[in-house]
Coordinates of C-alpha atoms and ligand atoms in Angstrom, one line a residue:
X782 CA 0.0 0.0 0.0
X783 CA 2.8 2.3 0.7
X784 CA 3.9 1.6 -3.0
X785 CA 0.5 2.6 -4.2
X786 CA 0.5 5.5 -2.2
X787 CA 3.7 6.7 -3.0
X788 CA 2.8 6.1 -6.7
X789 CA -0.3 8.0 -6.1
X790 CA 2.0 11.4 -4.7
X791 CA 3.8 10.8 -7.7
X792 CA 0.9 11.8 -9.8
X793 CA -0.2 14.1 -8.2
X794 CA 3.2 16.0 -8.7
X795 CA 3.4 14.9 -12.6
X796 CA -0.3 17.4 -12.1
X797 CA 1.3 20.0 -10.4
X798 CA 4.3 20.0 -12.7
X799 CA 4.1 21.5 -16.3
X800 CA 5.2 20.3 -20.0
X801 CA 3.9 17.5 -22.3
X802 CA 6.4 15.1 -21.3
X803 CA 5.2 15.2 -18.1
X804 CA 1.4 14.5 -19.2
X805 CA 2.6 11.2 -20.9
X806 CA 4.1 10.2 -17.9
X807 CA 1.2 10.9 -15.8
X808 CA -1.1 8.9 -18.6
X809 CA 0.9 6.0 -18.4
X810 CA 0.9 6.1 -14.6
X811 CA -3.1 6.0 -14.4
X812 CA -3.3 3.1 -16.6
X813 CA -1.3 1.0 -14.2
X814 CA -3.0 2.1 -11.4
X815 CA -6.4 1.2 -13.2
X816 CA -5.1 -2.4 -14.6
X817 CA -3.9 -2.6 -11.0
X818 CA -7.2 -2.2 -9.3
X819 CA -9.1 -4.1 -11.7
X820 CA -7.4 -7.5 -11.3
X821 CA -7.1 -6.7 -7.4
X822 CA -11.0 -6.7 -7.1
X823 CA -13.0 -7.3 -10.2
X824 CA -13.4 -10.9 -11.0
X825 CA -15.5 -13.6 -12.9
X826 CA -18.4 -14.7 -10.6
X827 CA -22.0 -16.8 -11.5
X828 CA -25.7 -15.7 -10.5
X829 CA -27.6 -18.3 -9.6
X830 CA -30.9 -18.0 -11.6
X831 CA -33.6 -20.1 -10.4
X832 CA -36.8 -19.4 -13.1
X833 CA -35.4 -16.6 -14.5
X834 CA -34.8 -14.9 -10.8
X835 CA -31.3 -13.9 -9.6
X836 CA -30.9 -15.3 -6.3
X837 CA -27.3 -14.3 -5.4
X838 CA -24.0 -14.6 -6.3
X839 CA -21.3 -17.5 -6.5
X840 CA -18.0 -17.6 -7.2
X841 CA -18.1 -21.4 -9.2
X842 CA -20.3 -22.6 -11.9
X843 CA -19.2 -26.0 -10.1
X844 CA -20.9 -25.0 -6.4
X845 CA -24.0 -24.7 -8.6
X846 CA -23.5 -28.2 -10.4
X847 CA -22.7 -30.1 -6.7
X848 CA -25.6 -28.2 -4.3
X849 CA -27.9 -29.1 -7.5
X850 CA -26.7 -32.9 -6.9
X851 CA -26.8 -33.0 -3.1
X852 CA -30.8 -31.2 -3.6
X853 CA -31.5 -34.3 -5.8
X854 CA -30.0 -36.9 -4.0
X855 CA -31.4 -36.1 -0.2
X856 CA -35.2 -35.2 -2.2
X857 CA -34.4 -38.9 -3.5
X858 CA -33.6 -40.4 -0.6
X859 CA -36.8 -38.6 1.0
X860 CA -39.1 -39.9 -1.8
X861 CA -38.2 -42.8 -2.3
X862 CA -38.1 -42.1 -6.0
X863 CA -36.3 -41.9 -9.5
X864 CA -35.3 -38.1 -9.7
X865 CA -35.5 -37.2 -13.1
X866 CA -35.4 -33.4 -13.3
X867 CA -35.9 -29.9 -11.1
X868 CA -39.2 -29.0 -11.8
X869 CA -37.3 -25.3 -11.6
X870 CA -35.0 -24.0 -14.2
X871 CA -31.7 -23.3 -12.7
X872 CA -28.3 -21.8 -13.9
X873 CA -25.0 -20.4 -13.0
X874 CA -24.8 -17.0 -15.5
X875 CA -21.2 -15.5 -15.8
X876 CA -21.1 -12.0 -14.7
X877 CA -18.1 -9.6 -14.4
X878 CA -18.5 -7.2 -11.5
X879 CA -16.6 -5.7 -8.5
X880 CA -16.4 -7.5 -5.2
X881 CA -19.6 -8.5 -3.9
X882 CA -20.6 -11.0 -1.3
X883 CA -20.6 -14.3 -2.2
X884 CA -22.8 -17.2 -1.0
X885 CA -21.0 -20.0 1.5
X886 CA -21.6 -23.3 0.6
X887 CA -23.9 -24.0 3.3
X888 CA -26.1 -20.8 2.0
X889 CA -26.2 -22.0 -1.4
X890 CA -27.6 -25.3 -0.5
X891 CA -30.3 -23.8 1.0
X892 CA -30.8 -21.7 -1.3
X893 CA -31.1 -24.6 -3.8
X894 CA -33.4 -26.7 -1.1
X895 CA -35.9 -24.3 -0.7
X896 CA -36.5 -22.9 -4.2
X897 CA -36.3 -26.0 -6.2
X898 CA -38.6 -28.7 -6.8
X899 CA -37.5 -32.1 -8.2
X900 CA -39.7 -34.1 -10.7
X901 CA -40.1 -37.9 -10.7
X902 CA -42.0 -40.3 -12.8
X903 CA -45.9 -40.9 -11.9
X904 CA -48.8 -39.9 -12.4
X905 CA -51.6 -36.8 -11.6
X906 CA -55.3 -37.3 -11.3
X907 CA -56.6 -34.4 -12.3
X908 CA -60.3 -33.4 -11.5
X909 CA -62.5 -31.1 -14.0
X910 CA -59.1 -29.9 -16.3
X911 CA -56.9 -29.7 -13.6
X912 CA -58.9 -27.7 -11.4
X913 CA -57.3 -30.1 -8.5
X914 CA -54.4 -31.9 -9.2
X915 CA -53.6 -34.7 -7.2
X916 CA -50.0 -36.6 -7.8
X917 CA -49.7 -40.5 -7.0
X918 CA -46.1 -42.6 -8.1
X919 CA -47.6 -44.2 -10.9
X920 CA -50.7 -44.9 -12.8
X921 CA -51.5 -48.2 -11.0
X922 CA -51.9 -46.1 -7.7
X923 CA -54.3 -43.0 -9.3
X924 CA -56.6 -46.2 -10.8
X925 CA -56.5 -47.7 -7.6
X926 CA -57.8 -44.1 -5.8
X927 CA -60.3 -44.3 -8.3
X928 CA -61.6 -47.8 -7.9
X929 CA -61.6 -47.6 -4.3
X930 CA -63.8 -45.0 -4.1
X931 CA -66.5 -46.6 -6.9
X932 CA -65.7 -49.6 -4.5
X933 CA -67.0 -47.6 -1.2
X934 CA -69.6 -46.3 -3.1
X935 CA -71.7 -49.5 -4.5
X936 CA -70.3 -51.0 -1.0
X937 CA -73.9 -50.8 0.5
X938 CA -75.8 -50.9 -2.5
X939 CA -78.0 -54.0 -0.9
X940 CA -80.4 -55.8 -3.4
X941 CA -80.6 -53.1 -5.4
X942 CA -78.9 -53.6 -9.4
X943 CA -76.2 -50.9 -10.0
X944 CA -76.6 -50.1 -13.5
X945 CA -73.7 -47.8 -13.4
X946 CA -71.1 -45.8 -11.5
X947 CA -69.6 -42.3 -12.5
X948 CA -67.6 -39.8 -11.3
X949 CA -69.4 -36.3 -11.1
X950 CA -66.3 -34.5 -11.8
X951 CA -64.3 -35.0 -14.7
X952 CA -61.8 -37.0 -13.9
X953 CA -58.3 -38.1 -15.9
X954 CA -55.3 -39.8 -15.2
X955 CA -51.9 -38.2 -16.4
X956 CA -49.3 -40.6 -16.5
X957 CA -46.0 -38.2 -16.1
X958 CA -43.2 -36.6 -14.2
X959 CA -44.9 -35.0 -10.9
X960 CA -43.6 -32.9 -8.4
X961 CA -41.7 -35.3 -6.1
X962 CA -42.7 -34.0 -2.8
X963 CA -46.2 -33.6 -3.7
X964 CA -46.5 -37.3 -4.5
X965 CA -48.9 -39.5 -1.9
X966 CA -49.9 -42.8 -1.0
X967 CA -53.4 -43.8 -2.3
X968 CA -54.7 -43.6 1.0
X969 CA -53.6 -40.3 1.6
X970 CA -55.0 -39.2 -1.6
X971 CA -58.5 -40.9 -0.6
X972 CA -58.1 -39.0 3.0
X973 CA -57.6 -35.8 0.8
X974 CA -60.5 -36.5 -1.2
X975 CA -62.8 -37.1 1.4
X976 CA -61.8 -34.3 3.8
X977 CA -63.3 -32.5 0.6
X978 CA -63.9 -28.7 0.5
X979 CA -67.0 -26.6 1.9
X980 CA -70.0 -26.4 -0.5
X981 CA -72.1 -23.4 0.6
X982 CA -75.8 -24.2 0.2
X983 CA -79.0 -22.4 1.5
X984 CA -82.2 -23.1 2.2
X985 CA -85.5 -20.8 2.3
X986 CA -88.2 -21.9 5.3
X987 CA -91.3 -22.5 3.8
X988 CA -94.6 -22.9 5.6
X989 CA -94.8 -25.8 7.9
X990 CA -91.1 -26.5 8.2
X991 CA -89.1 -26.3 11.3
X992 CA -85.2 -26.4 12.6
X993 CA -85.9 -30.3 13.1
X994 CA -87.5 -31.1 9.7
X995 CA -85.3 -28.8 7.5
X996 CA -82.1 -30.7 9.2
X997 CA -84.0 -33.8 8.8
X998 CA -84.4 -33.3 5.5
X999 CA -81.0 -32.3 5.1
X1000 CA -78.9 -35.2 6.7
X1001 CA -77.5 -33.0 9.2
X1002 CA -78.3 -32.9 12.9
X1003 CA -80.1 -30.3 15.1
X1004 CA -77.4 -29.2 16.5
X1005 CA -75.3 -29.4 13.1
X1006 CA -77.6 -26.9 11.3
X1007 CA -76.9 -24.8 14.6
X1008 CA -73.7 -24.6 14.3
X1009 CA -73.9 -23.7 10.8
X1010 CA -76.7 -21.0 11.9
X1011 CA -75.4 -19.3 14.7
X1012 CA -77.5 -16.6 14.7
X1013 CA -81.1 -17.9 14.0
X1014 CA -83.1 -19.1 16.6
X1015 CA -85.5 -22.4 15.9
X1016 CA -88.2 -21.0 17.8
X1017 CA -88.7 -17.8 15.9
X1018 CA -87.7 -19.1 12.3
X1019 CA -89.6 -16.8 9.9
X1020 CA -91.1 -18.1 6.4
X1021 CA -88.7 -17.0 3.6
X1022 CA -85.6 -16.6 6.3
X1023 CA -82.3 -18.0 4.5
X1024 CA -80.9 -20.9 6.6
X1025 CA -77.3 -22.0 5.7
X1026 CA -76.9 -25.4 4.6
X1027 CA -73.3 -25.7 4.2
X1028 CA -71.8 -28.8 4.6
X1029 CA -67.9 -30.7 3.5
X1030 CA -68.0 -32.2 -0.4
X1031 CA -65.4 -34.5 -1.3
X1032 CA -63.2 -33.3 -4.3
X1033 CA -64.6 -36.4 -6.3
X1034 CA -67.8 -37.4 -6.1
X1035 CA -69.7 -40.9 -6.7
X1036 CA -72.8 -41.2 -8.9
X1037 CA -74.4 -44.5 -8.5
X1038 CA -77.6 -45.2 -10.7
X1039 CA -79.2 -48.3 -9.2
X1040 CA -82.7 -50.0 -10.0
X1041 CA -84.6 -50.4 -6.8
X1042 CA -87.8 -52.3 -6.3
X1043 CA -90.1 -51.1 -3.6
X1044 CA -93.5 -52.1 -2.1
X1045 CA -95.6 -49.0 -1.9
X1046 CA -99.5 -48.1 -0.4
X1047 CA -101.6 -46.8 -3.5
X1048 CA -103.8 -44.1 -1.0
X1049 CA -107.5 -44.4 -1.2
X1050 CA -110.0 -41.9 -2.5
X1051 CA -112.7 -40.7 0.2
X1052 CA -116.1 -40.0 -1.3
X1053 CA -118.9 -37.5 0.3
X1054 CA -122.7 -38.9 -0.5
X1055 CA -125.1 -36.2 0.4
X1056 CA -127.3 -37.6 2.8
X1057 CA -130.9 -35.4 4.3
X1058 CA -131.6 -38.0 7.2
X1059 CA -128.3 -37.0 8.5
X1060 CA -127.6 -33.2 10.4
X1061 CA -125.9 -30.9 8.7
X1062 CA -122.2 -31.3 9.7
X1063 CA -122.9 -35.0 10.7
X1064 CA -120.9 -37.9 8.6
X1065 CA -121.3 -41.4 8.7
X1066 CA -118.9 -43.9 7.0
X1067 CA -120.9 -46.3 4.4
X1068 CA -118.0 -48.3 2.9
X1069 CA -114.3 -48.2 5.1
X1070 CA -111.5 -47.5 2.7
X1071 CA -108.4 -49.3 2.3
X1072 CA -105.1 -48.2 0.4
X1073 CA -103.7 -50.7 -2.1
X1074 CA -99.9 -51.9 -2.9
X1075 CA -97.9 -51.7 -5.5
X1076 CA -94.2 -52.8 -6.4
X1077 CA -92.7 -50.0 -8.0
X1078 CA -89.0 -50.0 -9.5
X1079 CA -87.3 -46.7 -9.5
X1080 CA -84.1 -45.9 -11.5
X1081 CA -82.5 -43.9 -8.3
X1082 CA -78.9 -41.5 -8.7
X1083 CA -77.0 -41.2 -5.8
X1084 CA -74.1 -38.7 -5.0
X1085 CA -72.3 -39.4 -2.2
X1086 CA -75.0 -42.0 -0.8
X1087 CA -77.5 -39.1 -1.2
X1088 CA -80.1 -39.0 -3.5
X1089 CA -80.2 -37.0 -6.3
X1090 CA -83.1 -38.1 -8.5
X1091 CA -85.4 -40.8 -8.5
X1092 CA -87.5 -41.8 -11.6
X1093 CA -90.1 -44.5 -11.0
X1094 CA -89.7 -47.3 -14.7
X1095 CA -92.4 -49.8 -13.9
X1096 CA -95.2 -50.0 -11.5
X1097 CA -97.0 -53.3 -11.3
X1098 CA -100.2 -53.0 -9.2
X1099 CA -100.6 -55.9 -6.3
X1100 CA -103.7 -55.0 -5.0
X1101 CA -106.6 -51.6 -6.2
X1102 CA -107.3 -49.1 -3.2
X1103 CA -110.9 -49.5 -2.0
X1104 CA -112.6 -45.9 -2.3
X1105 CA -114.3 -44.6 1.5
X1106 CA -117.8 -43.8 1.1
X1107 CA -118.5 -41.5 3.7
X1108 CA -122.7 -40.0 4.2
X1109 CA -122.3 -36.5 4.9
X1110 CA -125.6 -34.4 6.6
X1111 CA -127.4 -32.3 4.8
X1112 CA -131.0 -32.6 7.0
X1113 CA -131.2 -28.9 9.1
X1114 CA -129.0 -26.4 10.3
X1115 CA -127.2 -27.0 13.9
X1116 CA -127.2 -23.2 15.0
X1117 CA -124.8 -22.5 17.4
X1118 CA -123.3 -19.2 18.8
X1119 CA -119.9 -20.7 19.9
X1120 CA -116.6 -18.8 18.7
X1121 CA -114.8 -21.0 16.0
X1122 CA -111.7 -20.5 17.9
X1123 CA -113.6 -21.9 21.6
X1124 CA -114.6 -25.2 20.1
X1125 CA -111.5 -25.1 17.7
X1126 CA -113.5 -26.8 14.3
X1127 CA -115.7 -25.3 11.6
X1128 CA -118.9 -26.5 10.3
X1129 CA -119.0 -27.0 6.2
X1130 CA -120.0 -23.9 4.8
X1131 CA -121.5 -26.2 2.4
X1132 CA -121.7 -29.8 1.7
X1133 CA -120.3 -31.4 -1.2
X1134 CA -116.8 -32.9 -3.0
X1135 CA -113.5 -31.3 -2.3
X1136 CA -112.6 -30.6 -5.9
X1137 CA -109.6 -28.9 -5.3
X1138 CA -107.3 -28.9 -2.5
X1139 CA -105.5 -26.3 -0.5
X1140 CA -101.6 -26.3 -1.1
X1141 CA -99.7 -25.9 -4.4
X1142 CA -101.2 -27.1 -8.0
X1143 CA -100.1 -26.4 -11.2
X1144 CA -101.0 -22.9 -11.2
X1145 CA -99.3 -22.1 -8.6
X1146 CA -100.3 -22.0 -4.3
X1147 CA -104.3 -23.0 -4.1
X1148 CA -105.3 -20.7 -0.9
X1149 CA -108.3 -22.5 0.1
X1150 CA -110.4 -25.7 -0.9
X1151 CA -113.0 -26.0 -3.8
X1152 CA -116.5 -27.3 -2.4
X1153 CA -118.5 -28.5 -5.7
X1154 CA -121.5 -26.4 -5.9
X1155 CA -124.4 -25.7 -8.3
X1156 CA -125.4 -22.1 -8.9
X1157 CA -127.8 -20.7 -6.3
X1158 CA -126.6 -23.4 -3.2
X1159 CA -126.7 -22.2 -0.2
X1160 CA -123.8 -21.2 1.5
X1161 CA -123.9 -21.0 5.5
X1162 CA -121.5 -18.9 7.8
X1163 CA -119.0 -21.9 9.2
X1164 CA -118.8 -20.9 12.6
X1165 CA -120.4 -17.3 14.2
X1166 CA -119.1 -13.8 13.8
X1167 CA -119.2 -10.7 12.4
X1168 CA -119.4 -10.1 8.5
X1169 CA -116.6 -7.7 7.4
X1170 CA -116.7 -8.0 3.5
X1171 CA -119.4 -8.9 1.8
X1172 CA -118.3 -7.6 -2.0
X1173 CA -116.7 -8.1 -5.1
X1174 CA -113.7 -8.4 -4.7
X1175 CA -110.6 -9.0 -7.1
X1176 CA -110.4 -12.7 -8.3
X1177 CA -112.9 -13.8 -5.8
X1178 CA -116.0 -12.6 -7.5
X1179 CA -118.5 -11.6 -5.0
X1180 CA -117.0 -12.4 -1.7
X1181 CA -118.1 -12.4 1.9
X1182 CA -115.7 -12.9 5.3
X1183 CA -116.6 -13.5 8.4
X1184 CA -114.6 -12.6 11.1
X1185 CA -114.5 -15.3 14.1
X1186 CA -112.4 -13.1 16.4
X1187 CA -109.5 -14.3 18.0
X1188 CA -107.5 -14.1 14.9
X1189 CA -110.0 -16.2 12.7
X1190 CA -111.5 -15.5 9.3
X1191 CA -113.8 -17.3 6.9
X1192 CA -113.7 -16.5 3.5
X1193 CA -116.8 -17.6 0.6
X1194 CA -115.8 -16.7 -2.8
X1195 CA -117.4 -17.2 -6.5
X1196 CA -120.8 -16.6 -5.1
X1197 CA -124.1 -15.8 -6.9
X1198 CA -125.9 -14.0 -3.8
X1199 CA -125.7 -12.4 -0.7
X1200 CA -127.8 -12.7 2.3
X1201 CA -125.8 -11.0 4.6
X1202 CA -124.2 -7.2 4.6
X1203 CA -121.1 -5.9 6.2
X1204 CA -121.8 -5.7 9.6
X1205 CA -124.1 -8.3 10.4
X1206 CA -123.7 -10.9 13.1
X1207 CA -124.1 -14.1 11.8
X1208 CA -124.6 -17.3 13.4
X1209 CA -122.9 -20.9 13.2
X1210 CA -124.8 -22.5 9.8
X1211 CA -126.4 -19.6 9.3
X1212 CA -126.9 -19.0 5.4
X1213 CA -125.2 -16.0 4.3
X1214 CA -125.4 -16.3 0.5
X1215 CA -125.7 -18.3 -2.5
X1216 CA -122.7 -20.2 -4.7
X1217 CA -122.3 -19.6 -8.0
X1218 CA -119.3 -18.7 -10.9
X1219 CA -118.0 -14.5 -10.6
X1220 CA -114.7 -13.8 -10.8
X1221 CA -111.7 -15.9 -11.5
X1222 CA -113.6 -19.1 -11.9
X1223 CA -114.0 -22.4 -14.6
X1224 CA -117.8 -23.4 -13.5
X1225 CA -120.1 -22.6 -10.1
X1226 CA -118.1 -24.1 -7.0
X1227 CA -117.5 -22.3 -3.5
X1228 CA -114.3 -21.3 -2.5
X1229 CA -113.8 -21.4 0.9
X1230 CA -110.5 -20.1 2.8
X1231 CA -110.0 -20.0 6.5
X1232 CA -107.5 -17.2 7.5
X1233 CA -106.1 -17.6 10.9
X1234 CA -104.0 -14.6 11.9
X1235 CA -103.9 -13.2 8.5
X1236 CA -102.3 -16.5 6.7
X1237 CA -104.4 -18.9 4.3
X1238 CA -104.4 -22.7 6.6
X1239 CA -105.9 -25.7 5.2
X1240 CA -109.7 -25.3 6.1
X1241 CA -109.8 -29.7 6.0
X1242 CA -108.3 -29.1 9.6
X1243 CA -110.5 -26.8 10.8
X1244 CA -113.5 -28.6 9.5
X1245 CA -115.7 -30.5 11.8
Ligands
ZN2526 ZN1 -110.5 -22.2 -5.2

């Protein structure tokens, strides 16, 4: 350094001096101090390049070359299997640059450990395109994933036939090199698949259902679609409210289509004979009904043991239903002044056939029951009250409701007649107008709604 230094003062003093032999002297003197600096600390040294991505600096292409081997032989030695590539690309580039720090040894192998992957031979079963990508050691293994679980899935198909068994995924085998420390047993890959991912599913309450039915019908517990609804309290579940449903899917799912033969009840018809020696209200059973059987074999589809759809191919009848003939009253009028909602029934605001039921129809939600009717029958209040329409009104036609109190409505629609006004207080039986066909009607019938707290029920259970 002294030398350097003292070569240094003498350049300065070649500057201070003056004349052109001077200046040449000084030239030459800062090109040897430049060729001296440069082979005193710039060298030849490699970037490592993993995937394009400079990762630091080595001083031997070779270092590169023997972590690179020492990766590959411990990720062999973990897996068990023939290394055949880095699933990475990775390269030592020549650079020429002034000193910088170099990786040890010991850094460099971890660099190499933790940023690249090594391939070996097997095989990926990928479900719908790739979407999940699971990596078994061969082909044998990924066909074995897959008949195992067509094997758990038919495994308590009892005497039913299983016509076939599918995947509901798209599912392929891709024999090829796979990521080495990805690759898993065929058990593990079943575990994986049936640990499955969350499937978010809701559910709106409709009328009638409950907490317990909707989990019922749901295969989950009470306490399951609790936990799932945290914030909803059974007691107070509102019609239309959003319930979650979510529950764990596999990754693959199992479509079984079996055949399935079933005994089944074929339900009897009930008949109403008018009958004037019996009171009004009164019914009497002539012939007792009995439901029939039938064998019926459904073509049933099954994902993940639940089903999905169930179409009925051949029904072969064992025994007919026998029809109940039932004598209903029409002889005179029981009056009565009794609340509907005190004795907790409802007299027949007429007698006849139930030609339409309440609930849903093809037309959509059926708000009360159809009472066959010829134009100009009398219609009779179904329980005492107060008459608070008495109209035409809408679809209806001319319409009367009476009001029970205590929450409890009658409604009479489609008639011909009134014999009542808004207002009145009418009596149990008492006849309040006439049937007939006005408004949204097909032929004379009564409509007859019973409205308890301002929703439509099924009048058959309020009927006496
Ligand atoms: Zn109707």
């Amino acid at each position: 350094m002294n030398n350097l230094t003292a070569k240094f003062m003498n350049l300065v003093k070649f500057f201070e001096g003056k004349g052109s032999k001077q200046y040449f002297l000084g030239g030459i003197a800062i090109a040897v101090l430049i060729l001296f600096a440069c082979t005193f600390s710039m060298t030849t040294s490699y970037s490592v390049v993993i995937d394009g991505k400079n990762m630091g600096q080595i001083s031997s292409a070779s270092a590169l070359n023997q972590a690179l081997n020492a990766s590959k032989a411990k990720a062999q030695q973990e897996t068990g299997m023939t290394i055949t590539a880095s699933y990475n690309t990775v390269e030592a580039k020549a650079t020429h640059g002034f000193f910088s720090d170099k990786l040890s040894n010991e850094e460099l192998n971890s660099l190499i450990d933790e940023n690249v992957e090594w391939l070996a031979p097997g095989a990926m079963l990928n479900v719908n395109n790739g979407e999940i990508q699971l990596a078994l050691a061969s082909e044998a293994d990924a066909q074995k994933v897959l008949d195992k679980l067509k094997e758990n899935a038919t495994a308590n198909a009892g005497n039913a036939v299983v016509k076939s068994v599918d995947f509901l995924q798209d599912v392929a085998i891709e024999p090829g090199n796979v990521k080495a420390s990805e690759i898993a047993s065929p058990e593990k890959v079943l575990e994986k698949i049936a640990a499955g991912k969350e499937a978010v599913q809701t559910h709106k309450v409709a009328e009638g259902e409950s907490f317990w039915t909707i989990a019922h019908n749901n295969d989950l517990s009470v306490s399951e679609l609790q936990n799932l609804n945290p914030n909803i309290v059974p007691e107070k579940l509102q019609i239309g409210q959003e319930i979650s449903l979510t529950k764990l899917e596999p990754l693959v799912s199992v479509v079984v289509t079996k055949e399935v033969t079933v005994e089944e009840a074929i339900a009897h018809a009930t008949e109403y004979k008018e009958n004037n020696s019996l009171l009004k209200g009164e019914t009497k059973v002539i012939t007792k009904g009995a439901d029939g059987k039938k064998q019926v074999t459904y073509e049933v589809k099954e994902a993940n043991g639940a089903t999905i759809e169930k179409v009925a191919l051949n029904e072969v009848v064992i025994s007919q239903p026998v029809t109940e003939v039932v004598s209903k009253g029409t002889a005179s009028i029981k009056i009565s002044s009794r609340a509907a909602n005190s004795s907790g029934v409802l007299s027949w605001p007429k007698s006849g056939k139930i030609t339409s039921p309440y609930g849903t129809r093809s037309r959509g939600f059926h708000s009360g029951i159809d009472i066959s009717a010829k134009t100009g029958d009398a219609v009779y209040a179904a329980a005492g009250g107060k008459v608070v329409l008495a109209s035409w009104y809408y679809a209806y036609g001319n319409c009367i409701v009476v009001d029970h109190g205590n929450g409890m409505k009658t409604r009479y629609a489609h008639l011909s007649a009134y014999n009542c006004k808004v207002g009145d207080q009418v009596a149990r039986g008492q006849q309040i107008g006439r049937a007939g066909n006005t408004g949204r009607s097909t032929g004379p019938h009564l409509h007859f709604e019973v409205i308890v707290n301002g929703s439509t029920k099924n009048p058959v259970n309020y009927l006496k």
